Short mmCIF file of C-alpha atoms in Angstrom, two decimals:
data_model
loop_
_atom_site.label_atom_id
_atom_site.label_comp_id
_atom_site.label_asym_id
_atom_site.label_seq_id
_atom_site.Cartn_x
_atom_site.Cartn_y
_atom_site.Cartn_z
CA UNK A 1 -1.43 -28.04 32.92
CA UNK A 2 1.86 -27.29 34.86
CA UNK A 3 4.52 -29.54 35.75
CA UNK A 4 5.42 -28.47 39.11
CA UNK A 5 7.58 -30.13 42.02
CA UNK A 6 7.23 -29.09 45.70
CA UNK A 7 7.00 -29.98 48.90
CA UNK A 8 3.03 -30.20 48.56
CA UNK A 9 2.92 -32.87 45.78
CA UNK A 10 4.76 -34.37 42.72
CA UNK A 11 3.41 -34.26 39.17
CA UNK A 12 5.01 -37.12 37.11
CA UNK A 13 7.19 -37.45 34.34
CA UNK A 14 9.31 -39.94 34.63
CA UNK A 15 13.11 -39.70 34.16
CA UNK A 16 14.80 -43.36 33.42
CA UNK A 17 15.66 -44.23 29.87
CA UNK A 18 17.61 -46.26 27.42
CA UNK A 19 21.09 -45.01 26.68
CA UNK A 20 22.30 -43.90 23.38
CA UNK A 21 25.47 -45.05 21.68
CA UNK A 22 28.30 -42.43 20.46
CA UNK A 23 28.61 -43.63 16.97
CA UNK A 24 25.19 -43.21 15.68
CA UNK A 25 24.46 -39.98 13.86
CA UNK A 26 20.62 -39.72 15.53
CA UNK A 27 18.97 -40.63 19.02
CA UNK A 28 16.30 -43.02 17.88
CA UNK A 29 13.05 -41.70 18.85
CA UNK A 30 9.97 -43.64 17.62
CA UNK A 31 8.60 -42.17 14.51
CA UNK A 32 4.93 -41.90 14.57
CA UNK A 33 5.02 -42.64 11.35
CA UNK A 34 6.54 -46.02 11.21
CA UNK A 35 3.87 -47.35 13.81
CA UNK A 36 2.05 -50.64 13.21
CA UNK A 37 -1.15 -50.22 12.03
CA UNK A 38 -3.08 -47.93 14.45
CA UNK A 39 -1.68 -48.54 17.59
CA UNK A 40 0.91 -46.05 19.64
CA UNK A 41 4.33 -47.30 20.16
CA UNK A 42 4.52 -48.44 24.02
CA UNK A 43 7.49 -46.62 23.76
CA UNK A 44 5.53 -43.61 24.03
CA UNK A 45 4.26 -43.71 27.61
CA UNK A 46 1.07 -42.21 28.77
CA UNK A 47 1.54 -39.60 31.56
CA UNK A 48 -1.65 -37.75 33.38
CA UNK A 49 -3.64 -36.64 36.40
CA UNK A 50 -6.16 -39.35 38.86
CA UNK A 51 -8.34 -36.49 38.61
CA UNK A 52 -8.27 -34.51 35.25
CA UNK A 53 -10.12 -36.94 32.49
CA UNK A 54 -6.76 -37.69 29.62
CA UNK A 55 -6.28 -36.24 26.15
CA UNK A 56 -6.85 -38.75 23.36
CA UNK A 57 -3.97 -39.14 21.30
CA UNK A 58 -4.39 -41.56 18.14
CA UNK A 59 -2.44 -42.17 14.83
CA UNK A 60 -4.12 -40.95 11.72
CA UNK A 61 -3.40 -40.62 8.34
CA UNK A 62 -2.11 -37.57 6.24
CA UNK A 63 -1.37 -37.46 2.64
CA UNK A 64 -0.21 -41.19 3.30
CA UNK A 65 1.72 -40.26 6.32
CA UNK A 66 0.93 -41.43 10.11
CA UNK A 67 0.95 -38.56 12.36
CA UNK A 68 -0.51 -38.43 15.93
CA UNK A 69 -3.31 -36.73 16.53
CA UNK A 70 -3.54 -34.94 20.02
CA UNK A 71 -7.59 -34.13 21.00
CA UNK A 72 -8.30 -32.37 23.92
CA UNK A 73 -11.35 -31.19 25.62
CA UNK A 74 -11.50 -29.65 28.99
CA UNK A 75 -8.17 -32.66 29.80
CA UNK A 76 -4.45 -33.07 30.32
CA UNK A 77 -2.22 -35.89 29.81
CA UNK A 78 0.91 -36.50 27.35
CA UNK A 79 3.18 -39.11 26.05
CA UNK A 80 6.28 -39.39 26.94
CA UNK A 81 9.45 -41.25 25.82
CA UNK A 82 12.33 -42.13 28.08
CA UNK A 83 15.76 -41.83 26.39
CA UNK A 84 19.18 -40.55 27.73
CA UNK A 85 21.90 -38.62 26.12
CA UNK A 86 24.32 -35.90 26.17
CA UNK A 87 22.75 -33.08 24.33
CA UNK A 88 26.53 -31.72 23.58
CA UNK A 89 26.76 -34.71 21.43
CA UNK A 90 23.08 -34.36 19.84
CA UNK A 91 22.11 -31.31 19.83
CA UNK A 92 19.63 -30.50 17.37
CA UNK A 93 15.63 -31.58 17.55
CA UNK A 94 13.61 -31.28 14.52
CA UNK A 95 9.89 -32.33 14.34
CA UNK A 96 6.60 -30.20 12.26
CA UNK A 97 3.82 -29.87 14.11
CA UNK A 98 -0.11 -28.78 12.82
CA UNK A 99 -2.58 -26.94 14.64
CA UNK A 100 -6.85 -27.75 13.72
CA UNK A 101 -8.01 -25.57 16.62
CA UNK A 102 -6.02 -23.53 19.45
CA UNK A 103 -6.59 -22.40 22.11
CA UNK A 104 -8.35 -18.63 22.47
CA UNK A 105 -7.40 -18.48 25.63
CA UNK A 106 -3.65 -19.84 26.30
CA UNK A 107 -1.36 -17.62 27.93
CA UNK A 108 1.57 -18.72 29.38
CA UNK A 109 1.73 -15.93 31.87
CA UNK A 110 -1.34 -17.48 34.22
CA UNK A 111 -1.89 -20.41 35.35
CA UNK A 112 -5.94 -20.39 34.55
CA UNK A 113 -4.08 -19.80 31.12
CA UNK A 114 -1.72 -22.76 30.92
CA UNK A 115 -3.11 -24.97 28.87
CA UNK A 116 -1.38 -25.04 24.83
CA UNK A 117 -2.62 -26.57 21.57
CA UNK A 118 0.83 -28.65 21.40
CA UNK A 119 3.77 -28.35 23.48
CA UNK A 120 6.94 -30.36 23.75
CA UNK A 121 9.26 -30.83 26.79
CA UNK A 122 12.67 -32.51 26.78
CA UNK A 123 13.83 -32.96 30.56
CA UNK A 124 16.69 -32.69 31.72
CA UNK A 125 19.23 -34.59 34.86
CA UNK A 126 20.01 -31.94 37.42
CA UNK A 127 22.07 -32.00 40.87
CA UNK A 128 19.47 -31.94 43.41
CA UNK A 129 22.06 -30.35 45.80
CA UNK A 130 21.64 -26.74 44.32
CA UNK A 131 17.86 -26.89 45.30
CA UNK A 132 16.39 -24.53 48.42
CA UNK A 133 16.05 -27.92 51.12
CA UNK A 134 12.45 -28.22 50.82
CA UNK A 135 12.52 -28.94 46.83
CA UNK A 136 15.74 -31.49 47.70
CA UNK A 137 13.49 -32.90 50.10
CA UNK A 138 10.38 -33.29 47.89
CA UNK A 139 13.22 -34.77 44.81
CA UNK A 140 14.73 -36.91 47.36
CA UNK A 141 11.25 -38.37 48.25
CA UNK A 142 10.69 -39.14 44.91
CA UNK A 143 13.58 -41.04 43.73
CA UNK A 144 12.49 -43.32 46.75
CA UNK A 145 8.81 -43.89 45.89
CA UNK A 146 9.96 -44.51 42.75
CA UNK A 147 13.24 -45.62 42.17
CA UNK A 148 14.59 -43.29 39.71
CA UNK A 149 15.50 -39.48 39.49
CA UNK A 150 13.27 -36.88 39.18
CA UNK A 151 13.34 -34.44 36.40
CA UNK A 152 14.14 -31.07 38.01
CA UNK A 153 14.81 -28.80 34.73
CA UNK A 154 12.54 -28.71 31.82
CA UNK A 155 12.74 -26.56 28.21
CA UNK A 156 9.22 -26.50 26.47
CA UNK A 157 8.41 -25.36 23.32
CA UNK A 158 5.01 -23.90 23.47
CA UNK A 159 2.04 -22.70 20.27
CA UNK A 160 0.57 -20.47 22.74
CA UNK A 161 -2.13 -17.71 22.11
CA UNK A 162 -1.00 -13.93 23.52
CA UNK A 163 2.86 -13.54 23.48
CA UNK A 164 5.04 -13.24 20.64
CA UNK A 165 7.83 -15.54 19.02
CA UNK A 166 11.18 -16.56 20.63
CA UNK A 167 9.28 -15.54 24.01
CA UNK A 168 11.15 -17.46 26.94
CA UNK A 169 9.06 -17.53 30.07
CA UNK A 170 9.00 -19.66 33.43
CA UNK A 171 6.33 -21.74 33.51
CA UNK A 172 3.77 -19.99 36.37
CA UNK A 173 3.81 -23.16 38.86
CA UNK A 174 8.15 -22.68 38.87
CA UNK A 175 10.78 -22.06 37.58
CA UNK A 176 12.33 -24.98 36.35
CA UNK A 177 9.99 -25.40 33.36
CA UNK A 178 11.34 -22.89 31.34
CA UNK A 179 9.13 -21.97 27.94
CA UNK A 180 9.85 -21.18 24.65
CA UNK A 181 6.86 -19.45 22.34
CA UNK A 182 7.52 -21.14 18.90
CA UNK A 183 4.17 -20.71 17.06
CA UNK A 184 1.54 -17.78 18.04
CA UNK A 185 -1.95 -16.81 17.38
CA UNK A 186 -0.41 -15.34 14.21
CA UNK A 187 0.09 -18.73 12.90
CA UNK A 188 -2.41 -20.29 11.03
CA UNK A 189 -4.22 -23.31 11.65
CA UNK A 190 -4.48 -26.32 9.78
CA UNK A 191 -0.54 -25.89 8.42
CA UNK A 192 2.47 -27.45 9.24
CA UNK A 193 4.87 -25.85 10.77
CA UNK A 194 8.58 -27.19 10.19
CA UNK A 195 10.75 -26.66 13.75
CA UNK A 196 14.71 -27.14 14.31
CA UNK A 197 16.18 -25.70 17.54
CA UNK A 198 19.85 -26.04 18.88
CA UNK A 199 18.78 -27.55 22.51
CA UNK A 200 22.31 -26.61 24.01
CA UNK A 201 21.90 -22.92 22.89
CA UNK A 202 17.95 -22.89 24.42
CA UNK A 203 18.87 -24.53 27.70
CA UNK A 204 21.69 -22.14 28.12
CA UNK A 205 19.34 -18.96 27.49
CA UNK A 206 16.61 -20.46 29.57
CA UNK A 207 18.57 -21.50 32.40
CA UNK A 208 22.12 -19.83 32.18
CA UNK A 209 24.27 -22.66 32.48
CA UNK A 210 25.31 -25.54 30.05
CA UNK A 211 22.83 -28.99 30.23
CA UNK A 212 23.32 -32.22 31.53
CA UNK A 213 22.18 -35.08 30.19
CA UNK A 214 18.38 -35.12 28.40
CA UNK A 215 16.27 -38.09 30.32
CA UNK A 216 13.05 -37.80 28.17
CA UNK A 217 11.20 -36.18 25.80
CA UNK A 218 7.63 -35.80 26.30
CA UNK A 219 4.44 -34.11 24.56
CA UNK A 220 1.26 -32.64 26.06
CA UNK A 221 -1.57 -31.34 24.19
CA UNK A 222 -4.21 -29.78 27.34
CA UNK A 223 -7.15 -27.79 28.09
CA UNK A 224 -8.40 -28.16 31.59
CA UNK A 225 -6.82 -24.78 33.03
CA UNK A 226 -8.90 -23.02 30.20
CA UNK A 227 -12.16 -25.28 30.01
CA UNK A 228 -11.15 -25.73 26.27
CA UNK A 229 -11.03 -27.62 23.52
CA UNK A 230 -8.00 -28.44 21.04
CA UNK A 231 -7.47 -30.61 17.89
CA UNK A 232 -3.41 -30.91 17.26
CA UNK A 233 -1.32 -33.17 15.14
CA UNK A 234 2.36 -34.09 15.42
CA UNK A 235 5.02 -35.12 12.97
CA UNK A 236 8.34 -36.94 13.69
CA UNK A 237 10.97 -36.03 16.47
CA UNK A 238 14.38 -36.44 15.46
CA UNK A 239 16.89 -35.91 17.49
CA UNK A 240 20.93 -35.53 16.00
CA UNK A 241 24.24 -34.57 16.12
CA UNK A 242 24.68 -31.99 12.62
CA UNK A 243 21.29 -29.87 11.56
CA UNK A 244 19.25 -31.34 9.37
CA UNK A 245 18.87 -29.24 5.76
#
């Protein structure tokens, strides 16, 4: 599903967040991992469509470690988490992810196509005032209806089915969801795959200028552009200021 703001409609992720304090080494993201029992941190905030039935997202356990499971069939909806901070300061993200069953039919070049096995965003803060008027407009709107800015630059990293690693694309509803191709058909299912990227660095090649400050992160495991079905899991997000061996 594409995350797409225009003058026609607004597709939500919301953009207000707890700030993070200078002196700590990491930006504390809840670890699905240290959950109680089975249940989701509310942290992690659902985010979906009135009219596209939701992903189900649970905890499970692997190898006595809580991961969340993302299952999707023929839906769209993620989780988000609402945190701010200056990615200059913290600028690596590190999480594994697994995929059980992709996606034949992902591409990232359509939008019957846009639909991946697991995908993260982080958003970004942006100055509405280098918008064309009627996407200033459509922001503007927003931040009245709901009292907060709206996120107007995305990075995704994408496991997506027909282009090849370290692709950067636009998303195909606009340009300010940029995507990264992480993990291809060539990767195998049912493995983990370890991830550590330099956000600063990826913004800057996505969008040619430095970032402002993050506002949330978000996932989104969907299927409903491709009529498909997908069984994902997700590790830990960490988010800090040195690389992480």
């Amino acid at each position: 599903m594409g995350i797409c703001i225009n003058t026609a409609g607004l597709l939500v992720l919301l953009a207000m967040g707890e700030e993070v304090r200078a002196d700590i080494d990491q930006v504390r993201v809840p670890a699905f991992s240290a959950q109680d029992k089975q249940q989701i941190s509310p942290a992690w905030k659902t985010y979906g469509f009135n009219d596209i039935a939701h992903t189900d997202y649970s905890l499970v356990v692997e190898d006595g470690v809580k991961v969340l499971q993302a299952k999707s069939e023929d839906s769209a909806s993620g989780l988000i988490h609402h945190i701010r901070f200056n990615p200059n300061e913290y600028p690596y993200i590190s999480w594994r992810w697994k995929a059980l069953k992709t996606l034949e039919k992902s591409d990232a070049r359509t939008k019957s196509g846009d639909d991946y096995a697991l995908r993260l965003y982080i958003n970004f803060d942006f100055d509405i005032e280098k918008l064309p008027f009627d996407e200033q407009f459509t922001a503007r709107l927003y931040q009245k209806i709901k009292g907060e800015d709206a996120p107007l630059a995305s990075l995704n990293y994408i496991w997506e089915n027909k282009l090849s690693g370290e692709t950067l694309i636009a998303s195909p509803y606009t340009e300010r969801v940029q995507m990264l191709v992480l993990q291809n058909e060539q990767s195998r299912e049912g493995v983990w795959y370890s991830e550590q990227r330099n956000i600063v660095e990826d913004y800057i090649k996505a969008f040619g200028e430095p970032p402002s400050d993050v506002i949330s992160i978000a996932i989104m495991t969907d299927s409903d552009n491709t009529q498909g079905a997908s069984l994902a899991h997700y590790g830990n997000i960490v988010v800090s200021k040195t690389a992480r061996k």
